[in-house]
CSV table of C-alpha atoms in Angstrom, one decimal:
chain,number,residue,atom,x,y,z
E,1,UNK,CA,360.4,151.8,132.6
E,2,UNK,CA,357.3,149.7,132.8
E,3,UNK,CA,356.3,151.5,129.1
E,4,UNK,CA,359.6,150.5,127.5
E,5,UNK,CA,359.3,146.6,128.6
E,6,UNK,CA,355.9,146.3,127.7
E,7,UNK,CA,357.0,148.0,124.1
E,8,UNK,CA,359.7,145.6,124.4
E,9,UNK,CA,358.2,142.9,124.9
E,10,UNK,CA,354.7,143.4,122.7
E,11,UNK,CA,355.2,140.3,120.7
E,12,UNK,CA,356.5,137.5,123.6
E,13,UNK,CA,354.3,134.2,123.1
E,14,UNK,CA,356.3,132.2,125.7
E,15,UNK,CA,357.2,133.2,129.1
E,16,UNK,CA,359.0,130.4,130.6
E,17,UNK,CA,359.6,131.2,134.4
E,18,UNK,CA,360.2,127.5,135.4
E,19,UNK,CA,362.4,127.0,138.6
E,20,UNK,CA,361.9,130.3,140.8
E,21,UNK,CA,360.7,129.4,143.8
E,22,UNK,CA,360.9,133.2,145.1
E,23,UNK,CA,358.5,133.9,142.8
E,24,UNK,CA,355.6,136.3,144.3
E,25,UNK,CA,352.6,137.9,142.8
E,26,UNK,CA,353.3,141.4,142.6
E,27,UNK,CA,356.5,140.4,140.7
E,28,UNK,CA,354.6,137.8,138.4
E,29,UNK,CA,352.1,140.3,137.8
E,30,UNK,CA,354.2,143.4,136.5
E,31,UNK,CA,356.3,141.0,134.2
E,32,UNK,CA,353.1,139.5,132.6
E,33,UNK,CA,351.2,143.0,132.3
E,34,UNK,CA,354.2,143.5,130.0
E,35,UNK,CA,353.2,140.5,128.1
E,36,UNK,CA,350.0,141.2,126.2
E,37,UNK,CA,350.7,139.0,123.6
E,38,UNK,CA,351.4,135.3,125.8
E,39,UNK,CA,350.1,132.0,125.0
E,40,UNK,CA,352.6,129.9,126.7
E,41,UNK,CA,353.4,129.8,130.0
E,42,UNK,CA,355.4,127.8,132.1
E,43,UNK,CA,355.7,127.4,136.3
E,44,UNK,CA,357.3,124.3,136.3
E,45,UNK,CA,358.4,123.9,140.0
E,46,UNK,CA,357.9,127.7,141.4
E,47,UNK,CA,356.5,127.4,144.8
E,48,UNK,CA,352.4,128.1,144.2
E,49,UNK,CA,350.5,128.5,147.3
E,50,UNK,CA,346.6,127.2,147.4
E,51,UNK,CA,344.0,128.4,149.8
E,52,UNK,CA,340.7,126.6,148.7
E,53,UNK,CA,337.4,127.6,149.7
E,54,UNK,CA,334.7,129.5,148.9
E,55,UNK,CA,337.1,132.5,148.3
E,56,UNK,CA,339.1,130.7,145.5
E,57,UNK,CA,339.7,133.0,143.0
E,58,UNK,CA,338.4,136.4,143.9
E,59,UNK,CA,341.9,137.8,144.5
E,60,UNK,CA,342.3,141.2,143.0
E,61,UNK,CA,345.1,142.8,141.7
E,62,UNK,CA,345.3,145.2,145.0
E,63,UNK,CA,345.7,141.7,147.0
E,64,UNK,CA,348.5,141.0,144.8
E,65,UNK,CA,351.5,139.3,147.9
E,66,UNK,CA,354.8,141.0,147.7
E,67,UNK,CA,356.3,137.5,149.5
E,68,UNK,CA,354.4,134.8,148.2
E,69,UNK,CA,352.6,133.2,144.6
E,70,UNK,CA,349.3,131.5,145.5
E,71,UNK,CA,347.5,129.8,143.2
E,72,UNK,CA,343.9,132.7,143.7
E,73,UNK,CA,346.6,134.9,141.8
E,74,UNK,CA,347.5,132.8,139.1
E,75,UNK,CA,343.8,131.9,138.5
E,76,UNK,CA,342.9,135.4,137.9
E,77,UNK,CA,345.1,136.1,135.3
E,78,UNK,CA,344.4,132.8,133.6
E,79,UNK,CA,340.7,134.4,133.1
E,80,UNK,CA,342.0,137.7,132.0
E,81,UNK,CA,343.9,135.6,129.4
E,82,UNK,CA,341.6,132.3,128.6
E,83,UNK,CA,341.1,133.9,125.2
E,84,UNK,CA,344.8,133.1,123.9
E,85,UNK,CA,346.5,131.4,126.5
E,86,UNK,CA,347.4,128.0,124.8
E,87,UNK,CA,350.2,126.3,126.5
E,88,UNK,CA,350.4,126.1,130.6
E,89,UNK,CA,352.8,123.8,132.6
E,90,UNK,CA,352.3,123.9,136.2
E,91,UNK,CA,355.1,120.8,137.0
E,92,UNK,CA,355.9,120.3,140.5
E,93,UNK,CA,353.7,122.7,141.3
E,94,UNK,CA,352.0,120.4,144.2
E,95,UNK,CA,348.7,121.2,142.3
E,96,UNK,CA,345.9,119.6,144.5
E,97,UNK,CA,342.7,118.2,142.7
E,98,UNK,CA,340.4,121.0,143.4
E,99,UNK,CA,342.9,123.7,141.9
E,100,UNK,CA,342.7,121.5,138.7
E,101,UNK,CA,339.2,121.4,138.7
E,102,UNK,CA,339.3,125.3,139.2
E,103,UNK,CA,341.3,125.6,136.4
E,104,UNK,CA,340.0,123.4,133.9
E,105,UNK,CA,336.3,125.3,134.3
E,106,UNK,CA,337.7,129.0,133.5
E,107,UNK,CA,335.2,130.1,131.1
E,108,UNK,CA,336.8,130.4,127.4
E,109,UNK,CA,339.7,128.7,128.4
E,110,UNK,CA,340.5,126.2,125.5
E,111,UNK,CA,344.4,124.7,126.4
E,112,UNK,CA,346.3,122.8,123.9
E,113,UNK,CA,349.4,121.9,126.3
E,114,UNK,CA,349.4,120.9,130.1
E,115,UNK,CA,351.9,119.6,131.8
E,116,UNK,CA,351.6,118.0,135.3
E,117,UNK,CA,354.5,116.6,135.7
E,118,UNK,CA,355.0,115.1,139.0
E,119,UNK,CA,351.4,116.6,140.8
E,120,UNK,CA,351.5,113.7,142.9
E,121,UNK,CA,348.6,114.7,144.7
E,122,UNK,CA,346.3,114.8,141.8
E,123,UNK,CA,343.3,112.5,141.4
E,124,UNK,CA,342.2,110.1,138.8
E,125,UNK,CA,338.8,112.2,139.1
E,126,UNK,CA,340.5,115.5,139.0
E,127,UNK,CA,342.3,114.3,135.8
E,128,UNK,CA,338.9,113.0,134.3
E,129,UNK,CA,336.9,116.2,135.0
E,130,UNK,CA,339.7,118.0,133.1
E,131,UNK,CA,339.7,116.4,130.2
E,132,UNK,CA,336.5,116.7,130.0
E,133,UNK,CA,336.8,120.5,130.0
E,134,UNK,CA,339.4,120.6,128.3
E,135,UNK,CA,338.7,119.1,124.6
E,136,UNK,CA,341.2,120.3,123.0
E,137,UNK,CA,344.3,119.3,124.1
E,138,UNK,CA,346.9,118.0,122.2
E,139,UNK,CA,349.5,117.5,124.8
E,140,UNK,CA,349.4,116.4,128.0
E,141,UNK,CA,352.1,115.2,130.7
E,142,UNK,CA,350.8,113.2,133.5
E,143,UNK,CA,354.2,112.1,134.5
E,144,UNK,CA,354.6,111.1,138.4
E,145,UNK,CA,351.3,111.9,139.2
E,146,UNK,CA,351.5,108.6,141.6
E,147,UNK,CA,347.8,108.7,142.7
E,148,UNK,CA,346.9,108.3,139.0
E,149,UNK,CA,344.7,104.7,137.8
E,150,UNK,CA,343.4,103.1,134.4
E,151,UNK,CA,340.6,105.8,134.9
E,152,UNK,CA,342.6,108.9,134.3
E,153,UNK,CA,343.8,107.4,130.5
E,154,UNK,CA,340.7,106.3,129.8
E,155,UNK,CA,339.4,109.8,130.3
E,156,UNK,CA,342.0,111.8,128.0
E,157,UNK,CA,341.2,113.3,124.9
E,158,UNK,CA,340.6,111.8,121.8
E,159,UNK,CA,342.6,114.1,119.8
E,160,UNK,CA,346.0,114.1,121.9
E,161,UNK,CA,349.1,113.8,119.9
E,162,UNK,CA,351.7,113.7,122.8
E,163,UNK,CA,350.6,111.8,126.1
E,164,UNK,CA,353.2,111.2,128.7
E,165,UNK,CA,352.2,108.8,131.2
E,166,UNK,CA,355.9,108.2,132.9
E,167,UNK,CA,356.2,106.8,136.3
E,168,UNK,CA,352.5,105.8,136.8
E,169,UNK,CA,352.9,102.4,139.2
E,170,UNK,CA,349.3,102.1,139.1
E,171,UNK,CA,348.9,101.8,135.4
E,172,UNK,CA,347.6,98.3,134.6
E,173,UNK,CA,347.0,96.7,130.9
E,174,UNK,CA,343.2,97.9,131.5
E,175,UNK,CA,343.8,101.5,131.0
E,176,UNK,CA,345.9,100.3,127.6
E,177,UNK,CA,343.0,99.5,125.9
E,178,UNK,CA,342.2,103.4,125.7
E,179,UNK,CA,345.3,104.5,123.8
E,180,UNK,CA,343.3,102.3,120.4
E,181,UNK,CA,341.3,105.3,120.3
E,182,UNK,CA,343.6,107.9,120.2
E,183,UNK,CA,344.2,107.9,116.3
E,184,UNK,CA,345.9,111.3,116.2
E,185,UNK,CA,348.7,110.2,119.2
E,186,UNK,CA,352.2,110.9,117.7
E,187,UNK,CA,354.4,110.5,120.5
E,188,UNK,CA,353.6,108.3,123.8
E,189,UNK,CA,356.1,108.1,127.2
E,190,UNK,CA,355.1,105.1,129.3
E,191,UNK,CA,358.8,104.8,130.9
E,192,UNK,CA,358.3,103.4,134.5
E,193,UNK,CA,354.7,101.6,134.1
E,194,UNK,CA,356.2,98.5,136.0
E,195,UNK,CA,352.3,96.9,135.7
E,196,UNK,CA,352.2,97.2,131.8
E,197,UNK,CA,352.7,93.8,130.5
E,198,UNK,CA,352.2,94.5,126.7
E,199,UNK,CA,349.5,92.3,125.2
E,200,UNK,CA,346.6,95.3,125.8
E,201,UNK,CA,349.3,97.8,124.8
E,202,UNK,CA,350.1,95.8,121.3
E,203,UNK,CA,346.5,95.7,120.7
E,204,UNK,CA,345.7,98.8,121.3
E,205,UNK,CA,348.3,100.4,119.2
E,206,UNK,CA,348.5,97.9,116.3
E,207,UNK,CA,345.0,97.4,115.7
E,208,UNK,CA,344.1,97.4,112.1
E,209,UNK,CA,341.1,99.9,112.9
E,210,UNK,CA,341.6,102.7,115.2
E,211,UNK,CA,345.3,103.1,115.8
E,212,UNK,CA,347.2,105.5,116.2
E,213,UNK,CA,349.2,104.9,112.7
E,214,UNK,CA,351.0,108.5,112.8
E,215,UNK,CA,353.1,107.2,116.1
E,216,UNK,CA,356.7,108.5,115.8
E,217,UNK,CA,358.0,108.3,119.6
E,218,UNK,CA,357.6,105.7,121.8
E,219,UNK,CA,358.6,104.9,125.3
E,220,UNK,CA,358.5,102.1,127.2
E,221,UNK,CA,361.5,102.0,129.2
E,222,UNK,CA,361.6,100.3,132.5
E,223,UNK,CA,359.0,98.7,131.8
E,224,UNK,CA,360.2,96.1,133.8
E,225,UNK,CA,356.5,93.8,133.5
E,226,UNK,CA,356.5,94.2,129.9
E,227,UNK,CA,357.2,90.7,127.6
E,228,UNK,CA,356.1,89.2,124.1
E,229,UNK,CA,353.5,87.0,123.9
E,230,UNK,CA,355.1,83.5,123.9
E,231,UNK,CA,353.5,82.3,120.1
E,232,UNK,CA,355.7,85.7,118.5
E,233,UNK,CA,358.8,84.4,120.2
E,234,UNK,CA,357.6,80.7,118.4
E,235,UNK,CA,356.7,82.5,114.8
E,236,UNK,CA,360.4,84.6,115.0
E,237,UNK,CA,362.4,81.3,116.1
E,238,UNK,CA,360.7,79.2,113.1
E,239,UNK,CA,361.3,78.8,109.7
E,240,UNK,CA,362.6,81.3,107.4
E,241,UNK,CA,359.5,81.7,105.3
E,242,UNK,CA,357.6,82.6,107.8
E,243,UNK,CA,355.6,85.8,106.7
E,244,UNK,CA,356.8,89.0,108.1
E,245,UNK,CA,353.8,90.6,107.8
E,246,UNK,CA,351.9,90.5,111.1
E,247,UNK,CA,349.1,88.8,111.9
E,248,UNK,CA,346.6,90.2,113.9
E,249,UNK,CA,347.4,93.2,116.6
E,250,UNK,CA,351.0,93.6,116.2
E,251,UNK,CA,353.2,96.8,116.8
E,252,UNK,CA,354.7,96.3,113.4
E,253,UNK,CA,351.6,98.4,112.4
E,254,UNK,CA,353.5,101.1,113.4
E,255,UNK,CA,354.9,102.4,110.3
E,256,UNK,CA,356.1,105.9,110.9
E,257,UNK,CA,357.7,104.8,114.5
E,258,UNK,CA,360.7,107.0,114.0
E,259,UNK,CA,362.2,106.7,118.0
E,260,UNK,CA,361.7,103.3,120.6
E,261,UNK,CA,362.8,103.2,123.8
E,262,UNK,CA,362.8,99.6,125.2
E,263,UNK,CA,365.8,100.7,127.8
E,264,UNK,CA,365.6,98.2,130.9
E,265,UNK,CA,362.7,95.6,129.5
E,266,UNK,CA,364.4,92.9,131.0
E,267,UNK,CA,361.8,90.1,130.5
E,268,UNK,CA,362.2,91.1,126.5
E,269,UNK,CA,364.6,88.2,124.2
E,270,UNK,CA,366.5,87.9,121.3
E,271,UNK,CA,363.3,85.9,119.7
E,272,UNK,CA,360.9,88.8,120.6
E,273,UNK,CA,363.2,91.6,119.8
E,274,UNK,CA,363.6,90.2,116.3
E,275,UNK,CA,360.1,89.6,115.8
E,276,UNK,CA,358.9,93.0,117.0
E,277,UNK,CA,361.7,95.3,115.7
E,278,UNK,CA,361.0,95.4,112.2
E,279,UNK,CA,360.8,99.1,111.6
E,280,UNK,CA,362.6,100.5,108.4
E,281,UNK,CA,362.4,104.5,108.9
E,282,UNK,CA,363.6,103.6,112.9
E,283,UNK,CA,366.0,106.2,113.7
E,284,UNK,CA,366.6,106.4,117.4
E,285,UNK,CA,366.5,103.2,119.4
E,286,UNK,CA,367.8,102.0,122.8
E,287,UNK,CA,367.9,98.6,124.4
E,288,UNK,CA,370.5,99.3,127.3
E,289,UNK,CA,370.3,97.3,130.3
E,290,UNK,CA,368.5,93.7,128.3
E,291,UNK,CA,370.4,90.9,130.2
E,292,UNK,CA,369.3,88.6,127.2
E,293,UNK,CA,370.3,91.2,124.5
E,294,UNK,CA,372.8,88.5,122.5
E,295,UNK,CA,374.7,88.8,119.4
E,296,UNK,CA,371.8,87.0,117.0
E,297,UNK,CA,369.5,89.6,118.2
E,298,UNK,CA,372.0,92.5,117.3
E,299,UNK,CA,372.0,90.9,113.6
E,300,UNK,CA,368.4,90.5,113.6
E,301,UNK,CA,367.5,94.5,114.7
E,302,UNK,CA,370.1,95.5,112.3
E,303,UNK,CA,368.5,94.1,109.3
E,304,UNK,CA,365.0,94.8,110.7
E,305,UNK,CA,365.7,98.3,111.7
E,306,UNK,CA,368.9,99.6,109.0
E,307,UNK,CA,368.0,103.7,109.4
E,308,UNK,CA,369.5,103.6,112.7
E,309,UNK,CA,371.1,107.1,113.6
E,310,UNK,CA,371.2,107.2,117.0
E,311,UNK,CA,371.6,103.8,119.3
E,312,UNK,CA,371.9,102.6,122.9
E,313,UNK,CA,373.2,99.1,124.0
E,314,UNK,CA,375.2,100.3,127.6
E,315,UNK,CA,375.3,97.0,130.1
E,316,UNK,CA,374.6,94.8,127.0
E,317,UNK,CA,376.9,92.4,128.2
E,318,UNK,CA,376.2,89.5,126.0
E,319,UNK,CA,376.9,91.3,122.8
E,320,UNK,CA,380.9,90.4,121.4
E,321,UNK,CA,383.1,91.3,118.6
E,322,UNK,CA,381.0,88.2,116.5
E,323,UNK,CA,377.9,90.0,116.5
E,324,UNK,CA,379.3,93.5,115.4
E,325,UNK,CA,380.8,92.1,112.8
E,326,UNK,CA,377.8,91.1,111.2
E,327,UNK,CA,375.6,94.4,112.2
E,328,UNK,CA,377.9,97.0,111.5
E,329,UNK,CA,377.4,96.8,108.1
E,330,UNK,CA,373.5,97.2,108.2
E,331,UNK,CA,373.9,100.9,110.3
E,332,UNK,CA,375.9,103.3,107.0
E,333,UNK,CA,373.4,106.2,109.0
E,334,UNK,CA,374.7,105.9,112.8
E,335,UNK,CA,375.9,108.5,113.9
E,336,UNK,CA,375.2,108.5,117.9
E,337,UNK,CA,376.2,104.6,119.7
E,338,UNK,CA,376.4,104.3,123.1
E,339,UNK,CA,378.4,100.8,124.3
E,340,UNK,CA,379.1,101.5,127.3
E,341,UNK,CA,379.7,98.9,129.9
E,342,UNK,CA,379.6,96.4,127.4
E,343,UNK,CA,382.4,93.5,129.0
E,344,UNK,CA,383.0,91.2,126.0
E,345,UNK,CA,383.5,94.0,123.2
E,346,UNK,CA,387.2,94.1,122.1
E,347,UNK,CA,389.5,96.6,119.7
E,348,UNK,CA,388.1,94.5,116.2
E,349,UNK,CA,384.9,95.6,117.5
E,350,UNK,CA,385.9,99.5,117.0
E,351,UNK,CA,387.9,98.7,114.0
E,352,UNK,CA,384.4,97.0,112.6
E,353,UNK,CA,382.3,100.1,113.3
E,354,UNK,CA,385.0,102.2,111.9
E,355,UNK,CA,384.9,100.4,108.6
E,356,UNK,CA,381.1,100.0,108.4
E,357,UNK,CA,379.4,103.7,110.1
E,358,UNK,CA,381.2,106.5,108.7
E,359,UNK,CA,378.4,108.9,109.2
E,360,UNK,CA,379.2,108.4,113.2
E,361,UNK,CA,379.8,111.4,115.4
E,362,UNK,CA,379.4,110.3,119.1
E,363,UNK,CA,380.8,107.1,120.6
E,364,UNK,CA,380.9,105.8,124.3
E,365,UNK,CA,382.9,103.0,125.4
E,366,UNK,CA,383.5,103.8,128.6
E,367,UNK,CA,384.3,101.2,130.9
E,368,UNK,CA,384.6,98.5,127.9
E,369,UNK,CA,387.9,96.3,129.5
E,370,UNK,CA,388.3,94.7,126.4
E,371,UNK,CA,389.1,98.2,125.1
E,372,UNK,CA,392.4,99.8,125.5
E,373,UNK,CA,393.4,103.2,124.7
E,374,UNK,CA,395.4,102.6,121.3
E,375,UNK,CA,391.8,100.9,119.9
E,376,UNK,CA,390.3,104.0,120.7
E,377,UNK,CA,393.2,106.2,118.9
E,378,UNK,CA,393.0,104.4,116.2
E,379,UNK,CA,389.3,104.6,115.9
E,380,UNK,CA,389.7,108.6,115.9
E,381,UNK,CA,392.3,108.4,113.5
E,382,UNK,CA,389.9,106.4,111.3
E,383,UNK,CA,387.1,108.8,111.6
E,384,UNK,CA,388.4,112.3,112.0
E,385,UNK,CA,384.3,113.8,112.1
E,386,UNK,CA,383.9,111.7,115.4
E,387,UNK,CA,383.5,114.8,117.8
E,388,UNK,CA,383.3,112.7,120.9
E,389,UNK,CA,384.4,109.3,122.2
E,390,UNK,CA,383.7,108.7,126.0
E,391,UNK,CA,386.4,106.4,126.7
E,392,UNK,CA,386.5,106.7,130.8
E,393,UNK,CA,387.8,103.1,132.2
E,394,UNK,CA,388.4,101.9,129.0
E,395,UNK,CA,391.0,98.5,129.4
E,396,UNK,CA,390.0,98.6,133.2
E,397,UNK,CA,391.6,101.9,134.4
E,398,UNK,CA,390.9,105.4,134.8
E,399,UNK,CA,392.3,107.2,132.4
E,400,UNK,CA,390.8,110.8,133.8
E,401,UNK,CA,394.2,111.8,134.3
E,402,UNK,CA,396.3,110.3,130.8
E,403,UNK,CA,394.0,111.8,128.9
């Protein structure tokens, strides 16, 4: 039997065993014997044992536990394989810092990917001496790693393309200044970073020099510190010839910026919003949850940002039938909105989008009370392609059971 799965699976590059948490050695080490071929491997939240000491790693394959997957295990088969194995994810792993350091030192191991993903007991030293030995990367997710400081992203590797720094409380506009250097960095996650402000950040990435100009993702929701500088709100609420090209540091230098998530930024106005969101190949975009999110900054993103295909405004509770009206027009490429929980939208405002996105495919309205169900009819009939319209508590009631 163990001849035909290895024949069977000769040519597997990804083993993705994320989620056992009954995983034990013998059984991990039968499957990946089958496996000559792996480069990616994922262990996302299986339940790793570590005994550190002086003994680390010298496990054998006769030690191998029935009942339990430690970490001296694992380690020994990521020597046998340091020659191809590109890709590791050890999420939730509860990876202490000495285990990293053990890991990042196997010799001829040369990892593209790691993900980290809520170690919180890593260490901004542990993080640094990896990424040290570890040059190569391209990816790496630090998320939830709680312990982690400015030190750890001033560490990372130059040539990263996807960072993911989510949920790092300790992350302070000092460790922003790094990301100027990362001129390869396509796609950046700094959701939760409640310290970030945003003048280091714009400065770092929209630096004439240095940046990283190939930036397609970027994330920055709940970012709940994070605000304009006070003379961009003054140059967007002035005159009308003001130049839109920016001056100085600016995150309009981000040219390919293809998906922004600005979700929660509650310190963020119409007057920064409309100087800032100026991006013409934007297609994915979400300001949900801005208590100051009004009308004249709906017009204003839609003629700064008209590529739109996917967009989020839920609890945008400012934004009315007036405002629609004038935006609609500028979005012929939505196909994804999400309105949810928006109080002062009415049926125009459907009838509006109806008229203006006919490329849309998802809608949510749910618990809209200006709303009602014959708006929402009516919309369908409109656009027939529309595959699904959330419409739960739309006019005030729950309409679970009507529908």
């Amino acid at each position: 039997m163990a001849q035909s799965v290895q024949q069977a699976l000769s040519g597997l590059c990804e083993l993705n065993l994320a989620g056992l948490r009954d995983l034990a050695d013998l059984s991990f080490n039968r499957l990946s014997s089958c496996a000559p071929s792996l480069e990616r491997l994922s262990l996302a939240y299986c339940h790793l044992t570590f005994e550190l000491g002086p003994a680390r790693g010298s496990i054998s394959p006769q030690d191998s536990s029935p009942s339990q997957f430690s970490f001296c295990n694992l380690l020994r088969l990521v020597q046998e394989w340091a020659g191809r194995l590109r890709a590791l994810d050890l999420s939730g792993t509860g990876l202490p810092p000495e285990a990293l350091q053990a890991l990042g030192q196997v010799a001829g191991l040369q990892l593209q990917e790691l993900s980290l993903h809520s170690c919180r007991d890593l260490s901004t030293e542990a993080v640094a001496t990896l990424c040290f030995q570890q040059p190569g990367l391209t990816s790496l997710d630090l998320s939830g790693c709680s312990e982690l400081t400015d030190g750890a992203l001033l560490a990372v590797s130059r040539g990263l393309r996807r960072l993911s720094l989510g949920k790092l409380q300790r992350l302070t506009d000092a460790g922003c200044t790094a990301l100027g250097g990362l001129q390869e960095l396509q796609s950046l996650d700094m959701a939760e970073c409640c310290l970030v402000r945003g003048r280091e950040l714009a400065q770092a990435l929209g630096s004439m020099h240095g940046a990283p100009s190939q930036l397609a993702s970027l994330s920055l929701a709940h970012c709940s510190s994070l605000k304009s500088r006070p003379e961009l709100e003054h140059q967007a609420s002035g005159t009308k010839d003001a130049c839109p090209e920016p001056q100085g540091p600016s995150l309009l230098m981000l040219r390919a910026l293809q998906e922004l998530d600005l979700t929660a930024c509650s310190k963020l106005t119409d007057a920064s919003l409309a100087k800032v969101l100026q991006f013409p190949q934007l297609r994915q975009l979400s300001l949900s949850l801005l208590p100051e999110f009004t009308d004249n900054g709906l017009v204003a993103v839609a003629r700064g940002c008209p590529s739109l295909e996917h967009l989020a405004l839920s609890h945008c509770s400012r934004l009315s039938d007036k405002g629609w009206a004038q935006a609609a027009s500028s979005w012929p490429r939505l196909q994804h909105l999400n309105l949810s929980s928006c109080s002062q939208l009415i049926e125009q405002t459907l009838d509006a989008i109806g008229q203006a996105c006919r490329q849309l495919r998802v809608l949510d309205v749910a618990t809209c009370p200006g709303i009602n169900m014959a708006a929402v009819r009516r919309f369908q009939a409109q656009l027939p392609q529309v595959s699904c319209v959330q419409s739960r508590f739309v006019g005030g009631a729950d309409l679970t059971l009507t529908l």
